[in-house]
CSV table of N, CA and C and ligand atoms in Angstrom, one decimal:
chain,number,residue,atom,x,y,z
A,1,UNK,N,-58.2,18.4,249.3
A,1,UNK,CA,-57.2,19.0,247.8
A,1,UNK,C,-56.4,18.9,247.7
A,2,UNK,N,-57.0,18.7,245.4
A,2,UNK,CA,-55.4,17.5,245.5
A,2,UNK,C,-54.9,19.1,244.3
A,3,UNK,N,-53.1,19.0,245.3
A,3,UNK,CA,-52.5,19.6,245.0
A,3,UNK,C,-51.8,19.1,243.2
A,4,UNK,N,-50.5,20.5,242.7
A,4,UNK,CA,-50.6,19.2,241.6
A,4,UNK,C,-48.9,18.7,241.8
A,5,UNK,N,-49.0,17.6,241.9
A,5,UNK,CA,-47.1,16.6,241.8
A,5,UNK,C,-46.0,17.8,240.6
A,6,UNK,N,-45.0,18.5,241.5
A,6,UNK,CA,-44.1,19.1,241.3
A,6,UNK,C,-43.3,17.8,240.3
A,7,UNK,N,-42.9,18.0,239.3
A,7,UNK,CA,-41.7,17.1,237.7
A,7,UNK,C,-40.4,17.0,238.0
A,8,UNK,N,-39.7,16.1,237.9
A,8,UNK,CA,-38.5,16.4,238.1
A,8,UNK,C,-37.7,18.0,237.0
A,9,UNK,N,-36.9,18.4,237.8
A,9,UNK,CA,-36.3,19.1,237.0
A,9,UNK,C,-36.2,20.6,237.8
A,10,UNK,N,-38.0,20.7,239.0
A,10,UNK,CA,-38.2,21.3,239.4
A,10,UNK,C,-37.3,21.7,241.4
A,11,UNK,N,-36.6,22.3,241.3
A,11,UNK,CA,-35.2,23.4,242.0
A,11,UNK,C,-36.0,22.3,243.6
A,12,UNK,N,-36.7,22.1,243.7
A,12,UNK,CA,-37.5,22.2,245.1
A,12,UNK,C,-37.1,20.2,245.0
A,13,UNK,N,-37.7,19.5,244.7
A,13,UNK,CA,-36.9,18.3,244.2
A,13,UNK,C,-35.5,18.0,244.5
A,14,UNK,N,-34.9,18.6,245.0
A,14,UNK,CA,-33.5,18.8,245.2
A,14,UNK,C,-32.7,19.1,245.8
A,15,UNK,N,-33.9,20.2,247.2
A,15,UNK,CA,-33.6,20.5,248.4
A,15,UNK,C,-33.8,19.4,249.5
A,16,UNK,N,-32.8,20.0,250.9
A,16,UNK,CA,-32.7,19.5,251.2
A,16,UNK,C,-33.6,19.7,252.3
A,17,UNK,N,-34.9,18.7,252.9
A,17,UNK,CA,-35.7,19.5,253.2
A,17,UNK,C,-36.2,20.2,254.5
A,18,UNK,N,-37.1,20.9,255.7
A,18,UNK,CA,-36.4,21.0,256.3
A,18,UNK,C,-37.5,20.3,257.9
A,19,UNK,N,-36.9,19.9,258.9
A,19,UNK,CA,-37.9,19.2,259.7
A,19,UNK,C,-39.2,19.9,260.4
A,20,UNK,N,-40.1,19.3,260.4
A,20,UNK,CA,-41.3,19.7,260.7
A,20,UNK,C,-40.8,20.3,262.5
A,21,UNK,N,-41.8,22.0,262.8
A,21,UNK,CA,-40.9,22.3,264.0
A,21,UNK,C,-43.0,22.1,265.0
A,22,UNK,N,-43.9,22.6,264.1
A,22,UNK,CA,-45.2,23.2,264.4
A,22,UNK,C,-46.2,22.2,263.8
A,23,UNK,N,-46.8,21.3,264.7
A,23,UNK,CA,-47.3,20.4,264.7
A,23,UNK,C,-49.3,21.1,264.8
A,24,UNK,N,-49.4,21.9,263.5
A,24,UNK,CA,-50.6,23.0,263.4
A,24,UNK,C,-51.3,22.6,261.8
A,25,UNK,N,-51.9,23.7,261.9
A,25,UNK,CA,-53.0,23.5,261.1
A,25,UNK,C,-52.7,23.8,259.8
A,26,UNK,N,-51.3,24.2,259.9
A,26,UNK,CA,-51.1,24.7,258.5
A,26,UNK,C,-50.3,23.2,257.9
A,27,UNK,N,-50.3,22.7,259.5
A,27,UNK,CA,-48.5,21.3,258.8
A,27,UNK,C,-50.3,19.8,258.1
A,28,UNK,N,-51.3,20.2,259.2
A,28,UNK,CA,-52.6,19.1,259.0
A,28,UNK,C,-53.0,19.4,257.7
A,29,UNK,N,-53.6,20.6,257.1
A,29,UNK,CA,-54.2,21.3,256.1
A,29,UNK,C,-53.2,20.8,254.4
A,30,UNK,N,-51.7,20.7,254.8
A,30,UNK,CA,-51.2,19.7,253.9
A,30,UNK,C,-51.0,18.4,253.9
A,31,UNK,N,-51.3,17.9,255.3
A,31,UNK,CA,-51.1,16.5,255.0
A,31,UNK,C,-52.9,16.1,254.3
A,32,UNK,N,-53.7,16.8,254.8
A,32,UNK,CA,-55.0,16.1,253.9
A,32,UNK,C,-54.5,16.4,252.1
A,33,UNK,N,-53.9,17.2,252.2
A,33,UNK,CA,-53.7,17.7,250.1
A,33,UNK,C,-53.6,16.5,250.0
A,34,UNK,N,-52.0,16.1,250.8
A,34,UNK,CA,-51.1,15.2,250.5
A,34,UNK,C,-52.0,13.8,249.9
A,35,UNK,N,-52.9,13.9,250.9
A,35,UNK,CA,-53.4,12.9,250.8
A,35,UNK,C,-54.6,12.6,250.1
A,36,UNK,N,-55.6,14.0,249.3
A,36,UNK,CA,-55.6,13.5,248.2
A,36,UNK,C,-54.9,13.7,247.2
A,37,UNK,N,-54.2,14.4,247.1
A,37,UNK,CA,-53.7,13.7,246.3
A,37,UNK,C,-53.3,12.8,245.5
A,38,UNK,N,-52.2,12.0,246.7
A,38,UNK,CA,-52.2,10.7,246.2
A,38,UNK,C,-52.6,9.9,246.0
A,39,UNK,N,-54.4,10.5,247.4
A,39,UNK,CA,-54.8,8.9,245.8
A,39,UNK,C,-55.6,9.8,244.8
A,40,UNK,N,-55.6,10.7,244.6
A,40,UNK,CA,-56.1,10.8,243.2
A,40,UNK,C,-54.5,10.1,242.0
A,41,UNK,N,-53.6,9.9,241.8
A,41,UNK,CA,-52.3,10.1,241.3
A,41,UNK,C,-51.7,8.6,241.5
A,42,UNK,N,-53.1,7.7,242.9
A,42,UNK,CA,-53.1,6.5,242.5
A,42,UNK,C,-51.6,6.0,242.8
A,43,UNK,N,-50.6,6.4,243.4
A,43,UNK,CA,-49.0,6.0,244.4
A,43,UNK,C,-48.8,5.8,245.3
A,44,UNK,N,-48.3,5.4,245.5
A,44,UNK,CA,-47.5,4.3,247.2
A,44,UNK,C,-47.3,5.3,247.9
A,45,UNK,N,-47.0,6.3,247.5
A,45,UNK,CA,-45.9,6.8,248.4
A,45,UNK,C,-46.1,8.6,247.6
A,46,UNK,N,-45.8,9.2,248.9
A,46,UNK,CA,-45.6,10.7,248.1
A,46,UNK,C,-45.0,11.2,249.5
A,47,UNK,N,-44.0,12.5,249.1
A,47,UNK,CA,-43.8,13.6,250.4
A,47,UNK,C,-44.2,14.5,250.2
A,48,UNK,N,-43.8,15.9,250.8
A,48,UNK,CA,-44.7,16.6,250.3
A,48,UNK,C,-43.4,18.4,249.5
A,49,UNK,N,-41.9,17.5,249.6
A,49,UNK,CA,-41.5,18.3,248.7
A,49,UNK,C,-42.4,18.5,247.4
A,50,UNK,N,-42.3,17.1,246.7
A,50,UNK,CA,-43.8,16.6,246.2
A,50,UNK,C,-44.9,17.5,245.3
A,51,UNK,N,-45.5,18.2,246.5
A,51,UNK,CA,-46.0,19.6,246.5
A,51,UNK,C,-45.6,20.6,246.9
A,52,UNK,N,-44.5,21.1,246.7
A,52,UNK,CA,-43.6,22.2,246.5
A,52,UNK,C,-43.7,22.7,248.1
A,53,UNK,N,-43.4,22.0,248.7
A,53,UNK,CA,-44.0,22.3,250.3
A,53,UNK,C,-42.5,21.6,251.0
A,54,UNK,N,-41.0,21.6,251.4
A,54,UNK,CA,-39.9,21.9,251.6
A,54,UNK,C,-40.4,21.1,253.2
A,55,UNK,N,-40.4,20.4,253.3
A,55,UNK,CA,-40.5,20.2,255.0
A,55,UNK,C,-40.2,18.3,255.1
A,56,UNK,N,-40.3,18.2,255.9
A,56,UNK,CA,-40.2,16.7,256.2
A,56,UNK,C,-41.1,15.8,256.8
A,57,UNK,N,-42.0,15.9,255.6
A,57,UNK,CA,-43.1,14.9,255.4
A,57,UNK,C,-43.2,14.2,255.1
A,58,UNK,N,-44.2,12.3,255.4
A,58,UNK,CA,-44.4,11.7,254.0
A,58,UNK,C,-45.3,11.2,253.8
A,59,UNK,N,-45.9,10.5,252.4
A,59,UNK,CA,-46.8,9.7,252.9
A,59,UNK,C,-47.5,8.1,252.2
A,60,UNK,N,-47.0,7.7,253.4
A,60,UNK,CA,-47.1,6.3,252.4
A,60,UNK,C,-48.0,5.5,252.3
A,61,UNK,N,-48.8,4.4,251.4
A,61,UNK,CA,-50.5,4.2,250.9
A,61,UNK,C,-49.7,2.8,250.0
A,62,UNK,N,-49.3,1.7,251.0
A,62,UNK,CA,-49.6,0.5,250.2
A,62,UNK,C,-50.0,-0.5,250.8
A,63,UNK,N,-50.1,-2.1,251.1
A,63,UNK,CA,-50.6,-3.5,251.8
A,63,UNK,C,-51.1,-3.2,253.0
A,64,UNK,N,-50.2,-2.7,254.1
A,64,UNK,CA,-49.7,-2.9,255.6
A,64,UNK,C,-51.2,-1.0,256.1
A,65,UNK,N,-51.1,-0.3,254.7
A,65,UNK,CA,-52.2,0.1,255.1
A,65,UNK,C,-51.3,2.2,254.9
A,66,UNK,N,-51.9,3.0,254.9
A,66,UNK,CA,-51.4,3.9,254.4
A,66,UNK,C,-51.0,5.1,256.0
A,67,UNK,N,-49.9,5.1,256.3
A,67,UNK,CA,-49.0,5.8,256.8
A,67,UNK,C,-48.7,7.2,256.4
A,68,UNK,N,-49.1,8.2,257.8
A,68,UNK,CA,-47.8,9.2,257.6
A,68,UNK,C,-46.6,9.6,258.3
A,69,UNK,N,-45.4,10.1,258.1
A,69,UNK,CA,-44.1,10.0,258.5
A,69,UNK,C,-43.9,11.4,258.6
A,70,UNK,N,-43.5,11.8,260.2
A,70,UNK,CA,-43.1,13.3,260.2
A,70,UNK,C,-41.9,13.7,260.5
A,71,UNK,N,-40.7,13.8,260.1
A,71,UNK,CA,-39.8,14.0,260.7
A,71,UNK,C,-38.5,12.4,260.1
A,72,UNK,N,-39.0,11.4,259.8
A,72,UNK,CA,-38.2,10.0,259.4
A,72,UNK,C,-37.3,9.5,259.8
A,73,UNK,N,-36.5,8.9,260.5
A,73,UNK,CA,-35.0,9.0,260.7
A,73,UNK,C,-35.1,6.6,260.2
A,74,UNK,N,-34.1,6.9,259.3
A,74,UNK,CA,-34.5,5.1,259.1
A,74,UNK,C,-33.4,4.8,260.5
A,75,UNK,N,-33.7,4.5,261.5
A,75,UNK,CA,-32.2,3.8,262.3
A,75,UNK,C,-32.0,2.2,262.0
A,76,UNK,N,-31.6,1.1,261.8
A,76,UNK,CA,-30.8,1.2,261.3
A,76,UNK,C,-32.0,-0.4,259.5
A,77,UNK,N,-31.6,-0.6,258.9
A,77,UNK,CA,-31.7,-1.0,257.4
A,77,UNK,C,-31.1,-3.4,258.0
A,78,UNK,N,-31.8,-3.7,257.0
A,78,UNK,CA,-31.4,-5.3,257.0
A,78,UNK,C,-31.2,-5.6,255.9
A,79,UNK,N,-30.6,-6.8,255.5
A,79,UNK,CA,-30.7,-7.6,253.5
A,79,UNK,C,-30.4,-6.5,252.7
A,80,UNK,N,-31.4,-7.1,251.9
A,80,UNK,CA,-31.2,-6.3,250.2
A,80,UNK,C,-32.2,-7.0,249.8
A,81,UNK,N,-32.8,-6.0,248.4
A,81,UNK,CA,-34.1,-6.8,247.9
A,81,UNK,C,-33.8,-5.6,247.0
A,82,UNK,N,-34.0,-6.3,245.3
A,82,UNK,CA,-33.9,-5.7,243.8
A,82,UNK,C,-35.4,-5.8,243.6
A,83,UNK,N,-35.7,-4.4,242.7
A,83,UNK,CA,-37.5,-4.6,241.9
A,83,UNK,C,-37.3,-3.0,241.8
A,84,UNK,N,-38.2,-3.0,241.2
A,84,UNK,CA,-38.7,-1.8,239.5
A,84,UNK,C,-39.5,-0.6,240.6
A,85,UNK,N,-39.2,0.5,240.6
A,85,UNK,CA,-39.4,1.3,240.8
A,85,UNK,C,-39.9,3.3,239.5
A,86,UNK,N,-41.4,3.8,240.0
A,86,UNK,CA,-41.5,4.5,239.6
A,86,UNK,C,-41.8,5.7,241.2
A,87,UNK,N,-42.8,6.8,240.3
A,87,UNK,CA,-42.0,8.0,240.9
A,87,UNK,C,-43.4,9.2,240.0
A,88,UNK,N,-44.3,9.5,241.3
A,88,UNK,CA,-45.3,10.3,241.0
A,88,UNK,C,-44.7,11.4,240.1
A,89,UNK,N,-43.5,12.3,240.2
A,89,UNK,CA,-42.4,13.3,239.7
A,89,UNK,C,-42.2,13.3,238.3
A,90,UNK,N,-41.8,11.8,238.9
A,90,UNK,CA,-41.2,11.3,237.9
A,90,UNK,C,-41.8,10.8,236.9
A,91,UNK,N,-42.9,11.4,235.2
A,91,UNK,CA,-43.4,10.6,235.0
A,91,UNK,C,-43.4,9.9,233.4
A,92,UNK,N,-44.2,8.7,233.9
A,92,UNK,CA,-43.8,8.0,232.1
A,92,UNK,C,-42.5,7.2,231.9
A,93,UNK,N,-41.6,6.8,233.6
A,93,UNK,CA,-40.3,6.6,233.9
A,93,UNK,C,-40.4,4.8,234.3
A,94,UNK,N,-39.8,4.5,234.6
A,94,UNK,CA,-39.2,2.9,235.4
A,94,UNK,C,-38.0,2.6,235.8
A,95,UNK,N,-37.8,2.2,236.6
A,95,UNK,CA,-36.1,1.4,237.2
A,95,UNK,C,-36.2,0.7,238.6
A,96,UNK,N,-34.6,-0.4,237.8
A,96,UNK,CA,-34.5,-1.4,239.2
A,96,UNK,C,-33.5,-0.3,240.3
A,97,UNK,N,-34.2,-0.5,241.1
A,97,UNK,CA,-33.3,0.0,242.3
A,97,UNK,C,-33.4,-0.9,243.5
A,98,UNK,N,-31.9,-1.4,244.0
A,98,UNK,CA,-31.8,-1.6,244.7
A,98,UNK,C,-32.1,-1.2,246.4
A,99,UNK,N,-32.5,-1.7,247.2
A,99,UNK,CA,-33.0,-1.0,248.7
A,99,UNK,C,-33.1,-2.2,250.0
A,100,UNK,N,-32.8,-2.1,251.1
A,100,UNK,CA,-32.8,-2.8,252.0
A,100,UNK,C,-33.9,-3.7,251.9
A,101,UNK,N,-34.0,-5.2,252.3
A,101,UNK,CA,-35.6,-6.1,252.2
A,101,UNK,C,-36.0,-5.0,253.9
A,102,UNK,N,-35.1,-5.4,255.2
A,102,UNK,CA,-36.5,-4.3,255.6
A,102,UNK,C,-35.5,-2.7,256.3
A,103,UNK,N,-36.8,-2.2,256.8
A,103,UNK,CA,-35.9,-0.8,257.8
A,103,UNK,C,-36.8,-0.5,258.5
A,104,UNK,N,-36.3,-0.5,259.7
A,104,UNK,CA,-36.6,0.7,261.4
A,104,UNK,C,-36.8,2.2,261.1
A,105,UNK,N,-37.6,2.5,261.3
A,105,UNK,CA,-38.0,4.1,261.2
A,105,UNK,C,-38.5,5.0,263.0
A,106,UNK,N,-37.7,6.1,262.9
A,106,UNK,CA,-38.6,6.4,264.0
A,106,UNK,C,-39.1,7.1,263.2
A,107,UNK,N,-40.3,8.5,264.5
A,107,UNK,CA,-40.5,8.9,262.9
A,107,UNK,C,-41.6,10.2,263.9
A,108,UNK,N,-41.9,11.1,263.7
A,108,UNK,CA,-43.5,11.3,264.5
A,108,UNK,C,-45.0,11.7,263.7
A,109,UNK,N,-45.8,11.2,264.6
A,109,UNK,CA,-47.4,11.3,264.0
A,109,UNK,C,-47.8,12.8,263.5
A,110,UNK,N,-48.5,13.0,263.1
A,110,UNK,CA,-49.5,14.8,263.3
A,110,UNK,C,-49.3,15.6,264.1
A,111,UNK,N,-49.3,14.9,265.2
A,111,UNK,CA,-49.6,15.4,266.4
A,111,UNK,C,-48.3,16.1,267.1
A,112,UNK,N,-47.5,15.4,266.8
A,112,UNK,CA,-45.8,14.5,267.3
A,112,UNK,C,-45.5,13.8,267.9
A,113,UNK,N,-46.3,13.2,268.1
A,113,UNK,CA,-46.1,11.9,269.0
A,113,UNK,C,-44.9,10.9,268.7
A,114,UNK,N,-44.5,10.7,269.1
A,114,UNK,CA,-43.6,9.9,268.2
A,114,UNK,C,-43.0,8.4,268.3
A,115,UNK,N,-43.5,7.5,267.4
A,115,UNK,CA,-42.8,5.8,266.9
A,115,UNK,C,-41.9,5.9,266.7
A,116,UNK,N,-41.9,4.3,266.3
A,116,UNK,CA,-41.0,2.8,265.4
A,116,UNK,C,-41.7,2.8,265.0
A,117,UNK,N,-40.9,2.4,263.8
A,117,UNK,CA,-42.1,0.7,263.2
A,117,UNK,C,-41.1,0.3,261.8
A,118,UNK,N,-40.7,-1.1,261.7
A,118,UNK,CA,-40.4,-2.2,260.9
A,118,UNK,C,-41.5,-2.1,259.5
A,119,UNK,N,-40.4,-1.9,259.0
A,119,UNK,CA,-41.3,-2.2,257.4
A,119,UNK,C,-40.3,-3.4,256.1
A,120,UNK,N,-41.0,-4.5,255.9
A,120,UNK,CA,-40.4,-5.2,255.0
A,120,UNK,C,-40.7,-4.9,253.6
A,121,UNK,N,-39.9,-5.5,252.9
A,121,UNK,CA,-40.8,-5.9,251.9
A,121,UNK,C,-40.2,-4.3,251.0
A,122,UNK,N,-42.2,-4.2,249.6
A,122,UNK,CA,-43.0,-3.5,249.1
A,122,UNK,C,-42.7,-2.2,249.9
A,123,UNK,N,-43.5,-3.0,251.7
A,123,UNK,CA,-43.3,-1.6,252.1
A,123,UNK,C,-41.8,-0.2,252.3
A,124,UNK,N,-41.3,-1.7,252.3
A,124,UNK,CA,-39.6,-1.1,253.2
A,124,UNK,C,-38.9,-0.7,252.1
A,125,UNK,N,-39.5,-0.5,250.8
A,125,UNK,CA,-38.9,0.2,249.3
A,125,UNK,C,-39.6,1.7,249.4
A,126,UNK,N,-40.9,1.4,249.3
A,126,UNK,CA,-42.0,2.5,249.8
A,126,UNK,C,-41.3,3.9,250.4
A,127,UNK,N,-40.7,3.1,251.4
A,127,UNK,CA,-40.5,4.4,253.0
A,127,UNK,C,-39.2,4.8,252.0
A,128,UNK,N,-38.0,3.7,252.2
A,128,UNK,CA,-37.3,4.6,251.2
A,128,UNK,C,-37.1,5.3,250.3
A,129,UNK,N,-37.8,5.0,249.7
A,129,UNK,CA,-37.9,6.1,248.2
A,129,UNK,C,-38.5,7.2,248.9
A,130,UNK,N,-39.7,7.7,249.5
A,130,UNK,CA,-39.7,8.6,249.5
A,130,UNK,C,-39.0,9.6,251.3
A,131,UNK,N,-38.4,8.9,251.5
A,131,UNK,CA,-37.7,9.4,252.3
A,131,UNK,C,-36.4,10.2,252.1
A,132,UNK,N,-35.9,9.4,250.0
A,132,UNK,CA,-35.1,9.4,249.9
A,132,UNK,C,-35.5,11.3,249.5
A,133,UNK,N,-36.4,11.1,248.5
A,133,UNK,CA,-37.4,12.3,249.0
A,133,UNK,C,-36.8,14.3,249.8
A,134,UNK,N,-36.6,13.6,250.8
A,134,UNK,CA,-36.6,14.8,251.4
A,134,UNK,C,-35.1,15.2,251.7
A,135,UNK,N,-34.0,14.5,251.1
A,135,UNK,CA,-32.8,15.0,251.3
A,135,UNK,C,-32.3,15.4,249.5
A,136,UNK,N,-33.2,15.2,248.5
A,136,UNK,CA,-33.1,15.6,247.4
A,136,UNK,C,-33.2,14.5,246.3
A,137,UNK,N,-33.4,13.6,247.1
A,137,UNK,CA,-32.7,12.4,246.1
A,137,UNK,C,-34.2,12.1,245.5
A,138,UNK,N,-33.9,11.5,244.0
A,138,UNK,CA,-34.9,10.9,243.3
A,138,UNK,C,-34.2,9.5,242.9
A,139,UNK,N,-35.4,8.0,243.0
A,139,UNK,CA,-35.0,6.6,242.4
A,139,UNK,C,-34.7,6.9,241.1
A,140,UNK,N,-34.1,8.5,240.2
A,140,UNK,CA,-33.6,8.0,238.9
A,140,UNK,C,-31.7,8.3,239.8
A,141,UNK,N,-31.7,8.5,240.4
A,141,UNK,CA,-29.8,8.7,240.8
A,141,UNK,C,-29.8,7.4,241.4
A,142,UNK,N,-30.3,6.4,241.5
A,142,UNK,CA,-30.4,5.3,242.1
A,142,UNK,C,-29.9,3.9,241.0
A,143,UNK,N,-31.7,4.0,239.4
A,143,UNK,CA,-31.1,3.8,239.1
A,143,UNK,C,-30.7,3.2,238.3
A,144,UNK,N,-30.7,1.7,237.8
A,144,UNK,CA,-30.5,0.9,237.6
A,144,UNK,C,-31.9,0.7,235.3
A,145,UNK,N,-31.1,0.8,234.6
A,145,UNK,CA,-32.2,0.7,233.7
A,145,UNK,C,-33.6,1.1,233.5
A,146,UNK,N,-33.3,2.5,233.4
A,146,UNK,CA,-34.7,4.2,233.3
A,146,UNK,C,-34.8,3.2,232.2
A,147,UNK,N,-36.5,2.9,231.9
A,147,UNK,CA,-36.9,3.3,230.5
A,147,UNK,C,-37.9,3.9,230.4
A,148,UNK,N,-39.0,3.8,229.7
A,148,UNK,CA,-40.0,4.6,230.1
A,148,UNK,C,-41.3,3.3,229.5
A,149,UNK,N,-42.6,4.3,230.4
A,149,UNK,CA,-43.3,3.5,230.2
A,149,UNK,C,-44.8,3.9,229.9
A,150,UNK,N,-45.4,3.2,229.6
A,150,UNK,CA,-47.4,3.9,230.7
A,150,UNK,C,-47.9,4.4,231.7
A,151,UNK,N,-48.0,5.5,231.9
A,151,UNK,CA,-48.2,5.4,233.0
A,151,UNK,C,-49.7,4.8,233.1
B,1,LIG,CO1,-41.0,9.5,244.4
């Protein structure tokens, strides 16, 4: 089910999100709805607070595939890249953000099983952008040259 994407100005986007502790039907429903919402919006990623639920769950949909990261943490990072970003919660804008070139994260899947993963390039950028949402950070806080674009 497609959920409404919360827009900038809503305080839920500024919350420090809570860890997921129950890997149950409610989480599955949230994640399934987030996936429907992300596909519908044709975005590269979506964090749970963007559908109004302040818990530590994100999805990334990039060339490498579709990923769900529950309770993700960046454990190491390397290098630097500068590139354009937008956000489904900041419609009609884009800006340039400096991010690590490569990040290693640890996370859980929807069953609660633990994994680690290395992301590079745009994948790393998307991971960093989504993880920032879990701490109430928007890319516009870090971007230079935020400007209007056609959605
Ligand atoms: Co975003």
